[in-house]
Amino acid sequence: MDPAPLFDTARPTYDVVIPCYNRAHVVTDAVESVLAQAPAPRRVIIVDDGSSDDSAAVIRTLATTHASVEAVVLPRNVGASQARNTGAGSSHAPWIAFLDSDDVWLPGAAQALLDGTGHGAFEIVVGHFARVEGHEAPGDPECGWNGDCIRRGLASGGVVGPSWSIVSRAIVEHIGGFDPSFHNCNDWDFYTRAAAAGARFARIDHCVALYRTVAGSRLVGDTDISARNALRVLAHPYLAGLNS
């Protein structure tokens, strides 16, 4: 007899959490791409992270227009990790997708990701994404993880992104969500801790998201902070043990 799953993920319904910081010009695209999915999410929880532009007004309008959309407006900027955690705290569906506010889901994304869960066989499902630079056409679908050993994949870099994956809410709660001390590499750290806690990963051969480069500040451009945080992730015992 197969062992019981570590986390109860048998019901394939989902919420979407969208952290938003100064993305008033694109967050509607993200929300509409989710609302167009079949099956639709139970809820779309948009968390404005103390934006200085019109993001709060935009997401409040979206919440007024769509019954399944909830707007959470934080009084100050706390970073993507805490914004995602705030959204996850409002989620009640067994699955959560963390879509960045400047990215969009492609048609069929939700169904493909939910099908990949195997009704409890996996806790994290990873799809492919296509890069979009400015107004250029999307590139070829790609995925940093080849679907083999997730431990070795994570040891090679941040190979899983929130916008093209879906996660069991139970594993989010089990590991305490995203670490707010990471201002970047927070997703790499999150998936590393999830794997270390026993989460089972599956990769699907389906392009589910457009990873877009849009106007606005991006922490990924801070190479010094990125390098320090990368070393922190690689020092996690789950990854460091590969070199011992």
XYZ file of N, CA and C in Angstrom:
732
model
N 0.849 -1.194 0.000
C 0.000 0.000 0.000
C 0.881 1.240 0.000
N 0.526 2.220 -0.844
C 1.291 3.464 -0.874
C 1.092 4.236 0.423
N 2.136 4.960 0.885
C 1.984 5.750 2.108
C 0.997 6.884 1.905
N 0.337 7.280 3.000
C -0.607 8.395 2.923
C 0.151 9.671 2.608
N -0.461 10.584 1.836
C 0.218 11.840 1.521
C 0.517 12.633 2.784
N 1.632 13.351 2.777
C 2.035 14.147 3.926
C 1.032 15.250 4.204
N 0.405 15.792 3.167
C -0.558 16.875 3.305
C -1.823 16.492 2.547
N -2.972 16.908 3.089
C -4.257 16.603 2.451
C -4.493 17.573 1.300
N -4.365 17.093 0.081
C -4.537 17.956 -1.087
C -5.531 17.351 -2.067
N -6.505 16.621 -1.558
C -7.370 15.842 -2.433
C -8.370 16.698 -3.208
N -8.691 17.875 -2.743
C -9.720 18.691 -3.393
C -9.045 19.754 -4.265
N -9.112 19.605 -5.566
C -8.387 20.527 -6.450
C -9.131 21.833 -6.726
N -9.357 22.631 -5.682
C -9.843 23.994 -5.859
C -8.764 24.931 -5.350
N -8.815 26.181 -5.780
C -7.666 27.046 -5.514
C -8.063 28.505 -5.334
N -7.190 29.235 -4.642
C -7.225 30.684 -4.570
C -5.971 31.218 -5.263
N -6.016 32.465 -5.670
C -4.845 33.121 -6.249
C -4.498 34.343 -5.407
N -3.245 34.434 -4.997
C -2.753 35.585 -4.234
C -1.846 36.398 -5.151
N -2.140 37.689 -5.274
C -1.364 38.576 -6.145
C -0.807 39.726 -5.309
N 0.491 39.708 -4.971
C 1.089 40.865 -4.298
C 1.318 41.972 -5.316
N 1.077 43.199 -4.915
C 1.166 44.310 -5.868
C 1.898 45.485 -5.235
N 2.951 45.941 -5.901
C 3.659 47.147 -5.465
C 3.938 48.029 -6.680
N 3.247 49.156 -6.729
C 3.408 50.125 -7.827
C 3.232 49.473 -9.201
N 2.157 48.716 -9.331
C 1.857 48.062 -10.599
C 0.442 48.394 -11.056
N 0.033 49.638 -10.827
C -1.323 50.048 -11.216
C -1.562 49.858 -12.703
N -0.512 49.939 -13.509
C -0.657 49.891 -14.964
C -0.785 48.470 -15.506
N -0.509 47.446 -14.682
C -0.563 46.070 -15.198
C -1.333 45.091 -14.324
N -1.658 45.454 -13.085
C -2.273 44.477 -12.186
C -3.623 43.999 -12.707
N -4.349 44.842 -13.423
C -5.632 44.402 -13.991
C -5.430 43.263 -14.981
N -4.345 43.319 -15.753
C -4.045 42.225 -16.691
C -3.904 40.905 -15.940
N -3.182 40.941 -14.828
C -2.975 39.727 -14.038
C -4.296 39.179 -13.529
N -5.110 40.057 -12.969
C -6.390 39.628 -12.393
C -7.312 39.066 -13.473
N -7.417 39.762 -14.584
C -8.311 39.293 -15.644
C -7.856 37.957 -16.225
N -6.544 37.728 -16.273
C -6.055 36.445 -16.787
C -6.447 35.297 -15.870
N -6.590 35.579 -14.592
C -7.006 34.558 -13.622
C -8.517 34.348 -13.680
N -9.259 35.437 -13.739
C -10.718 35.327 -13.778
C -11.205 34.618 -15.031
N -10.398 34.612 -16.078
C -10.774 33.951 -17.331
C -10.526 32.446 -17.307
N -9.946 31.935 -16.224
C -9.608 30.516 -16.161
C -10.837 29.647 -15.942
N -10.751 28.418 -16.417
C -11.755 27.395 -16.133
C -11.005 26.139 -15.686
N -11.188 25.745 -14.430
C -12.099 26.314 -13.437
C -11.603 27.649 -12.888
N -12.550 28.465 -12.469
C -12.220 29.753 -11.872
C -11.734 29.545 -10.442
N -10.943 30.461 -9.931
C -10.518 30.359 -8.536
C -11.676 30.639 -7.593
N -11.568 30.122 -6.380
C -12.555 30.504 -5.370
C -12.461 32.008 -5.112
N -11.227 32.486 -4.917
C -11.014 33.894 -4.622
C -9.702 34.353 -5.244
N -9.670 35.614 -5.622
C -8.433 36.270 -6.044
C -8.141 37.344 -4.995
N -7.067 37.160 -4.264
C -6.728 38.054 -3.152
C -5.557 38.924 -3.590
N -5.826 40.208 -3.815
C -4.782 41.141 -4.243
C -4.321 41.928 -3.024
N -3.025 41.909 -2.772
C -2.471 42.602 -1.608
C -1.618 43.767 -2.092
N -2.110 44.984 -1.857
C -1.308 46.154 -2.209
C -0.291 46.397 -1.101
N 0.982 46.409 -1.496
C 2.080 46.470 -0.532
C 2.559 47.916 -0.339
N 1.643 48.770 0.112
C 2.012 50.150 0.391
C 2.448 50.925 -0.831
N 1.780 50.708 -1.958
C 2.164 51.365 -3.211
C 2.050 52.880 -3.102
N 2.911 53.572 -3.874
C 2.851 55.029 -3.933
C 2.141 55.516 -5.194
N 1.748 54.572 -6.068
C 0.991 54.950 -7.267
C -0.499 54.697 -7.015
N -1.268 54.454 -8.060
C -2.719 54.264 -7.920
C -3.126 52.798 -7.751
N -2.183 51.934 -7.390
C -2.494 50.507 -7.285
C -3.643 50.225 -6.328
N -3.655 50.877 -5.164
C -4.708 50.606 -4.183
C -6.087 50.922 -4.764
N -6.195 52.032 -5.461
C -7.478 52.399 -6.061
C -7.880 51.402 -7.140
N -6.909 50.962 -7.932
C -7.202 50.010 -8.999
C -7.710 48.694 -8.427
N -7.044 48.181 -7.398
C -7.463 46.878 -6.879
C -8.775 46.980 -6.106
N -9.034 48.126 -5.494
C -10.343 48.302 -4.850
C -11.458 48.291 -5.898
N -11.200 48.904 -7.039
C -12.184 48.886 -8.126
C -12.403 47.462 -8.627
N -11.327 46.708 -8.755
C -11.451 45.312 -9.185
C -12.283 44.506 -8.194
N -12.093 44.766 -6.902
C -12.852 44.047 -5.876
C -14.326 44.432 -5.916
N -14.602 45.681 -6.234
C -15.989 46.126 -6.338
C -16.675 45.523 -7.569
N -15.906 45.346 -8.624
C -16.453 44.863 -9.892
C -16.662 43.353 -9.899
N -15.781 42.616 -9.218
C -15.811 41.151 -9.262
C -16.017 40.585 -7.858
N -17.054 39.796 -7.687
C -17.394 39.276 -6.362
C -16.307 38.376 -5.784
N -15.555 37.706 -6.636
C -14.540 36.772 -6.144
C -13.199 37.440 -5.842
N -13.101 38.748 -6.105
C -11.840 39.467 -5.880
C -11.886 40.182 -4.540
N -10.824 40.004 -3.761
C -10.692 40.681 -2.471
C -9.475 41.598 -2.513
N -9.645 42.827 -2.083
C -8.548 43.790 -2.026
C -8.068 43.948 -0.588
N -6.768 43.773 -0.391
C -6.143 44.006 0.906
C -5.107 45.110 0.708
N -5.266 46.216 1.389
C -4.367 47.355 1.222
C -3.546 47.523 2.503
N -2.248 47.286 2.410
C -1.370 47.424 3.563
C -0.984 48.887 3.752
N -0.842 49.332 4.994
C -0.562 50.747 5.248
C 0.845 51.179 4.874
N 1.755 50.232 4.744
C 3.131 50.569 4.380
C 3.740 49.398 3.621
N 4.855 49.669 2.968
C 5.540 48.637 2.184
C 6.263 47.667 3.105
N 5.930 46.378 2.980
C 6.547 45.360 3.830
C 7.315 44.318 3.026
N 7.260 44.393 1.708
C 7.981 43.446 0.871
C 7.092 42.329 0.360
N 7.547 41.702 -0.722
C 6.739 40.681 -1.398
C 6.454 39.480 -0.506
N 7.430 39.090 0.322
C 7.225 37.914 1.176
C 6.044 38.111 2.111
N 6.048 39.222 2.851
C 4.967 39.460 3.801
C 3.652 39.722 3.094
N 3.702 40.368 1.920
C 2.469 40.581 1.164
C 1.859 39.241 0.755
N 2.695 38.314 0.289
C 2.182 36.982 -0.051
C 1.637 36.269 1.190
N 2.343 36.393 2.301
C 1.867 35.750 3.532
C 0.528 36.313 3.974
N 0.355 37.618 3.828
C -0.924 38.236 4.187
C -2.044 37.675 3.317
N -1.795 37.555 2.032
C -2.791 36.981 1.145
C -3.084 35.525 1.459
N -2.036 34.759 1.729
C -2.221 33.340 2.060
C -3.035 33.185 3.339
N -2.864 34.128 4.266
C -3.629 34.069 5.502
C -5.117 34.252 5.300
N -5.497 34.868 4.182
C -6.920 35.047 3.860
C -7.466 33.929 2.986
N -6.603 32.999 2.585
C -7.004 31.921 1.684
C -7.584 30.751 2.465
N -8.600 30.122 1.891
C -9.198 28.938 2.501
C -9.243 27.747 1.551
N -8.893 27.945 0.310
C -8.869 26.840 -0.649
C -7.664 25.940 -0.371
N -7.732 24.670 -0.752
C -6.613 23.752 -0.490
C -5.380 24.037 -1.333
N -5.512 24.818 -2.404
C -4.372 25.163 -3.240
C -4.281 26.678 -3.380
N -3.032 27.169 -3.449
C -2.796 28.600 -3.634
C -1.824 28.786 -4.787
N -2.150 29.723 -5.668
C -1.211 30.156 -6.703
C -0.778 31.578 -6.357
N 0.523 31.825 -6.384
C 1.067 33.150 -6.100
C 1.507 33.782 -7.426
N 0.616 34.567 -8.008
C 0.899 35.187 -9.294
C 1.431 36.599 -9.076
N 2.579 36.917 -9.651
C 3.109 38.275 -9.558
C 2.223 39.227 -10.360
N 2.140 40.462 -9.898
C 1.191 41.409 -10.476
C 1.571 41.886 -11.866
N 2.817 41.652 -12.286
C 3.203 42.038 -13.646
C 3.233 40.857 -14.608
N 2.828 39.678 -14.137
C 2.751 38.492 -14.985
C 1.287 38.161 -15.282
N 1.059 37.262 -16.224
C -0.304 36.825 -16.534
C -0.322 35.320 -16.749
N -1.462 34.719 -16.411
C -1.686 33.318 -16.725
C -2.201 33.192 -18.154
N -1.798 32.132 -18.809
C -2.282 31.826 -20.148
C -3.555 30.978 -20.064
N -4.375 30.965 -21.106
C -5.578 30.126 -21.094
C -5.224 28.665 -20.800
N -6.007 28.057 -19.933
C -5.788 26.657 -19.577
C -4.786 26.446 -18.459
N -4.215 27.519 -17.918
C -3.178 27.384 -16.889
C -3.702 26.687 -15.635
N -4.838 27.149 -15.133
C -5.360 26.579 -13.888
C -5.659 25.093 -14.031
N -6.314 24.711 -15.121
C -6.652 23.302 -15.313
C -5.401 22.440 -15.408
N -4.397 22.938 -16.133
C -3.162 22.167 -16.286
C -2.451 21.990 -14.954
N -2.379 23.041 -14.158
C -1.708 22.949 -12.861
C -2.475 22.045 -11.906
N -3.791 22.170 -11.875
C -4.592 21.330 -10.986
C -4.537 19.868 -11.412
N -4.550 19.608 -12.705
C -4.420 18.232 -13.178
C -3.099 17.629 -12.720
N -2.073 18.470 -12.625
C -0.764 17.986 -12.220
C -0.652 17.582 -10.770
N -1.633 17.969 -9.952
C -1.558 17.631 -8.531
C -1.790 16.150 -8.273
N -2.405 15.470 -9.216
C -2.655 14.044 -9.027
C -3.547 13.744 -7.844
N -4.460 14.671 -7.509
C -5.396 14.486 -6.390
C -4.668 14.072 -5.120
N -3.602 14.778 -4.795
C -2.892 14.520 -3.545
C -1.556 13.840 -3.720
N -1.188 13.503 -4.948
C 0.099 12.844 -5.174
C 1.272 13.816 -5.016
N 1.009 15.120 -5.215
C 2.061 16.134 -5.137
C 1.544 17.343 -4.364
N 2.497 18.091 -3.800
C 2.143 19.309 -3.073
C 2.496 20.585 -3.832
N 3.398 20.494 -4.794
C 3.782 21.651 -5.592
C 3.871 21.222 -7.048
N 3.180 21.943 -7.913
C 3.175 21.634 -9.343
C 3.777 22.814 -10.085
N 4.707 22.520 -10.982
C 5.476 23.546 -11.681
C 5.231 23.417 -13.182
N 4.855 24.520 -13.817
C 4.686 24.541 -15.259
C 5.813 25.268 -15.949
N 5.623 25.552 -17.219
C 6.567 26.348 -17.993
C 6.069 27.792 -18.077
N 6.969 28.688 -18.445
C 6.616 30.087 -18.661
C 7.306 30.581 -19.921
N 6.822 31.693 -20.442
C 7.452 32.337 -21.596
C 7.810 33.769 -21.218
N 9.021 34.179 -21.523
C 9.474 35.542 -21.202
C 8.931 36.533 -22.230
N 8.574 37.694 -21.713
C 8.145 38.796 -22.578
C 8.956 40.022 -22.178
N 9.806 40.481 -23.062
C 10.628 41.664 -22.812
C 9.952 42.886 -23.423
N 9.457 43.771 -22.566
C 8.785 44.968 -23.061
C 7.584 44.619 -23.918
N 7.579 45.111 -25.139
C 6.458 44.858 -26.051
C 6.794 43.788 -27.092
N 7.864 43.059 -26.874
C 8.251 42.016 -27.821
C 7.350 40.790 -27.684
N 7.412 39.917 -28.684
C 6.633 38.675 -28.647
C 7.195 37.738 -27.583
N 6.362 36.881 -27.006
C 6.853 35.925 -26.007
C 7.928 35.017 -26.583
N 8.899 34.675 -25.739
C 9.921 33.727 -26.140
C 9.406 32.304 -26.067
N 10.297 31.356 -26.311
C 9.921 29.945 -26.239
C 9.637 29.553 -24.787
N 8.712 28.608 -24.565
C 8.448 28.138 -23.208
C 9.710 27.583 -22.560
N 9.859 27.847 -21.269
C 11.028 27.367 -20.543
C 10.660 27.035 -19.108
N 11.500 26.226 -18.494
C 11.350 25.869 -17.089
C 12.740 25.552 -16.565
N 13.123 26.183 -15.454
C 14.473 25.986 -14.941
C 14.722 24.611 -14.356
N 13.653 23.906 -14.004
C 13.787 22.574 -13.419
C 13.417 21.531 -14.456
N 14.260 20.520 -14.603
C 14.041 19.518 -15.645
C 13.069 18.413 -15.236
N 12.536 18.495 -14.018
C 11.566 17.499 -13.572
C 12.175 16.306 -12.884
N 13.500 16.268 -12.789
C 14.177 15.155 -12.124
C 14.270 15.457 -10.626
N 15.424 15.366 -10.031
C 15.604 15.567 -8.590
C 15.429 17.050 -8.242
N 14.391 17.369 -7.472
C 14.141 18.768 -7.127
C 15.242 19.310 -6.237
N 15.829 18.476 -5.421
C 16.912 18.947 -4.541
C 18.089 19.455 -5.370
N 18.494 18.688 -6.358
C 19.596 19.124 -7.214
C 19.178 20.318 -8.068
N 17.928 20.354 -8.460
C 17.450 21.498 -9.217
C 17.548 22.779 -8.410
N 17.092 22.749 -7.169
C 17.145 23.926 -6.312
C 18.570 24.305 -5.957
N 19.445 23.321 -5.870
C 20.848 23.614 -5.582
C 21.512 24.357 -6.731
N 20.914 24.275 -7.920
C 21.489 24.941 -9.089
C 20.979 26.372 -9.247
N 19.946 26.759 -8.487
C 19.419 28.114 -8.573
C 17.934 28.167 -8.281
N 17.360 29.372 -8.443
C 15.928 29.545 -8.209
C 15.136 29.073 -9.411
N 14.913 27.778 -9.502
C 14.371 27.165 -10.721
C 12.851 27.110 -10.759
N 12.187 27.516 -9.672
C 10.727 27.505 -9.624
C 10.266 28.927 -9.340
N 9.257 29.391 -10.070
C 8.728 30.732 -9.853
C 7.280 30.698 -9.426
N 6.860 31.637 -8.587
C 5.468 31.646 -8.114
C 4.440 31.740 -9.233
N 4.731 32.489 -10.288
C 3.728 32.728 -11.323
C 3.416 31.496 -12.160
N 4.298 30.508 -12.173
C 4.056 29.317 -12.992
C 4.024 28.043 -12.140
N 3.518 28.182 -10.918
C 3.378 27.004 -10.053
C 2.140 27.164 -9.184
N 1.758 26.065 -8.545
C 0.656 26.082 -7.592
C 1.095 25.241 -6.394
N 0.648 25.650 -5.202
C 1.181 25.075 -3.957
C 0.034 24.684 -3.042
N 0.185 23.570 -2.376
C -0.778 23.187 -1.354
C -0.767 24.222 -0.225
N -1.951 24.688 0.173
C -2.011 25.639 1.282
C -1.454 25.023 2.552
N -1.599 23.697 2.701
C -1.081 23.028 3.889
C 0.438 23.167 4.005
N 1.154 23.080 2.873
C 2.609 23.209 2.943
C 2.997 24.659 3.207
N 2.219 25.611 2.686
C 2.480 27.020 2.978
C 2.401 27.253 4.486
N 1.353 26.731 5.099
C 1.183 26.884 6.538
C 2.247 26.112 7.308
N 2.588 24.926 6.822
C 3.534 24.056 7.518
C 4.910 24.696 7.647
N 5.349 25.429 6.624
C 6.686 26.021 6.672
C 6.655 27.507 7.025
N 5.477 28.029 7.356
C 5.388 29.413 7.779
C 5.437 30.427 6.653
N 5.120 30.000 5.443
C 5.059 30.921 4.311
C 6.423 31.393 3.851
N 6.445 32.585 3.285
C 7.669 33.183 2.748
C 8.409 33.924 3.862
N 9.717 33.902 3.826
C 10.546 34.527 4.853
C 10.693 36.024 4.550
N 10.134 36.914 5.395
C 10.202 38.354 5.115
C 11.617 38.933 5.147
N 12.580 38.198 5.701
C 13.947 38.726 5.733
C 14.618 38.666 4.363
N 14.008 37.930 3.430
C 14.506 37.877 2.054
C 13.773 38.929 1.223
N 14.491 39.947 0.756
C 13.871 40.953 -0.106
C 13.931 40.535 -1.579
N 14.792 39.603 -1.885
C 14.727 38.859 -3.144
C 15.243 37.462 -2.845
N 15.159 36.574 -3.801
C 15.424 35.137 -3.581
C 14.426 34.525 -2.602
N 13.345 35.274 -2.287
C 12.383 34.735 -1.319
C 11.646 33.516 -1.848
N 11.405 33.479 -3.167
C 10.732 32.315 -3.732
C 11.663 31.104 -3.735
N 12.935 31.306 -4.062
C 13.922 30.215 -4.028
C 14.008 29.630 -2.621
N 14.085 30.503 -1.610
C 14.116 30.052 -0.216
C 12.838 29.300 0.141
N 11.685 29.804 -0.307
C 10.403 29.169 0.012
C 10.347 27.741 -0.523
N 10.681 27.564 -1.801
C 10.594 26.227 -2.387
C 11.653 25.292 -1.801
N 12.789 25.835 -1.401
C 13.811 25.013 -0.747
C 13.306 24.495 0.595
N 12.716 25.366 1.397
C 12.190 24.935 2.689
C 11.018 23.972 2.528
N 10.215 24.195 1.480
C 9.106 23.267 1.224
C 9.619 21.884 0.879
N 10.634 21.816 0.023
C 11.217 20.525 -0.337
C 11.837 19.856 0.887
N 12.521 20.641 1.701
C 13.137 20.084 2.907
C 12.087 19.530 3.873
N 10.874 20.111 3.847
C 9.792 19.661 4.725
C 9.055 18.445 4.172
N 9.445 17.987 2.991
C 8.844 16.784 2.433
C 7.843 17.008 1.333
N 7.680 18.239 0.872
C 6.747 18.498 -0.227
C 7.212 17.782 -1.489
N 6.282 17.177 -2.188
C 6.585 16.471 -3.436
C 6.266 17.379 -4.616
N 7.245 17.512 -5.510
C 7.147 18.403 -6.655
C 6.839 17.610 -7.923
N 6.012 18.213 -8.772
C 5.759 17.639 -10.098
C 5.935 18.738 -11.134
N 6.494 18.387 -12.293
C 6.604 19.335 -13.393
C 5.684 18.905 -14.518
N 4.956 19.867 -15.079
C 4.081 19.577 -16.205
C 4.643 20.243 -17.453
N 4.436 19.623 -18.592
C 4.922 20.170 -19.857
C 3.851 21.053 -20.490
N 3.514 22.121 -19.779
C 2.471 23.035 -20.235
C 2.920 24.447 -19.888
N 2.885 25.350 -20.853
C 3.253 26.743 -20.604
C 2.046 27.447 -19.982
N 2.193 27.891 -18.746
C 1.047 28.420 -18.008
C 1.087 29.932 -17.798
N 2.246 30.575 -18.000
C 2.343 31.995 -17.652
C 3.265 32.759 -18.592
N 2.998 34.053 -18.696
C 3.923 34.976 -19.326
C 4.663 35.722 -18.222
N 5.987 35.629 -18.252
C 6.845 36.317 -17.290
C 7.281 37.615 -17.947
N 6.697 38.717 -17.497
C 6.826 39.970 -18.229
C 7.801 40.937 -17.559
N 8.572 41.624 -18.383
C 9.418 42.715 -17.914
C 8.687 44.014 -18.219
N 8.245 44.691 -17.159
C 7.488 45.930 -17.342
C 8.200 47.060 -16.616
N 7.772 48.278 -16.910
C 8.373 49.449 -16.273
C 8.141 49.409 -14.774
N 9.148 49.866 -14.012
C 9.042 49.889 -12.559
C 10.270 49.303 -11.920
N 10.445 49.596 -10.621
C 11.630 49.103 -9.912
C 11.558 47.599 -9.751
N 12.712 46.947 -9.833
C 12.789 45.498 -9.695
C 13.991 45.166 -8.824
N 13.733 44.473 -7.704
C 14.810 44.119 -6.785
C 15.819 43.174 -7.398
N 15.399 42.439 -8.429
C 16.325 41.494 -9.032
C 17.520 42.209 -9.635
N 17.419 43.522 -9.821
C 18.533 44.267 -10.377
C 19.610 44.592 -9.363
N 19.358 44.374 -8.081
C 20.346 44.651 -7.048
C 21.240 43.426 -6.899
N 22.354 43.440 -7.604
C 23.198 42.245 -7.666
C 23.834 41.911 -6.333
N 24.180 42.928 -5.529
C 24.809 42.667 -4.229
C 23.853 41.947 -3.291
N 22.617 42.450 -3.193
C 21.628 41.806 -2.333
C 21.303 40.415 -2.859
N 21.181 40.293 -4.164
C 20.882 38.988 -4.760
C 21.968 37.973 -4.423
N 23.221 38.385 -4.522
C 24.325 37.472 -4.250
C 24.323 37.033 -2.793
N 24.077 37.959 -1.878
C 24.051 37.601 -0.456
C 22.905 36.655 -0.140
N 21.733 36.952 -0.699
C 20.587 36.094 -0.431
C 20.744 34.720 -1.072
N 21.371 34.665 -2.232
C 21.627 33.371 -2.869
C 22.511 32.505 -1.971
N 23.525 33.102 -1.373
C 24.394 32.352 -0.464
C 23.623 31.866 0.756
N 22.679 32.676 1.218
C 21.852 32.254 2.357
C 21.021 31.025 2.003
N 20.412 31.038 0.813
C 19.607 29.883 0.405
C 20.485 28.647 0.273
N 21.622 28.797 -0.377
C 22.506 27.653 -0.608
C 23.079 27.098 0.686
N 23.056 27.907 1.757
C 23.550 27.437 3.049
C 22.522 26.604 3.803
N 21.288 26.549 3.294
C 20.268 25.727 3.951
C 20.750 24.275 3.997
N 20.599 23.594 5.123
C 21.099 22.209 5.231
C 20.600 21.276 4.136
N 19.397 21.523 3.637
C 18.844 20.669 2.587
C 19.686 20.735 1.308
N 20.244 21.911 1.032
C 21.065 22.104 -0.164
C 22.540 21.945 0.150
N 22.965 22.472 1.302
C 24.374 22.383 1.652
C 24.841 20.946 1.776
N 23.910 20.049 2.149
C 24.271 18.633 2.304
C 24.722 17.969 1.012
N 24.366 18.574 -0.121
C 24.791 17.989 -1.414
C 26.300 18.063 -1.589
N 26.916 19.004 -0.914
C 28.347 19.207 -1.074
C 29.159 18.648 0.068
N 28.459 17.962 1.004
C 29.165 17.440 2.169
C 29.687 16.029 1.900
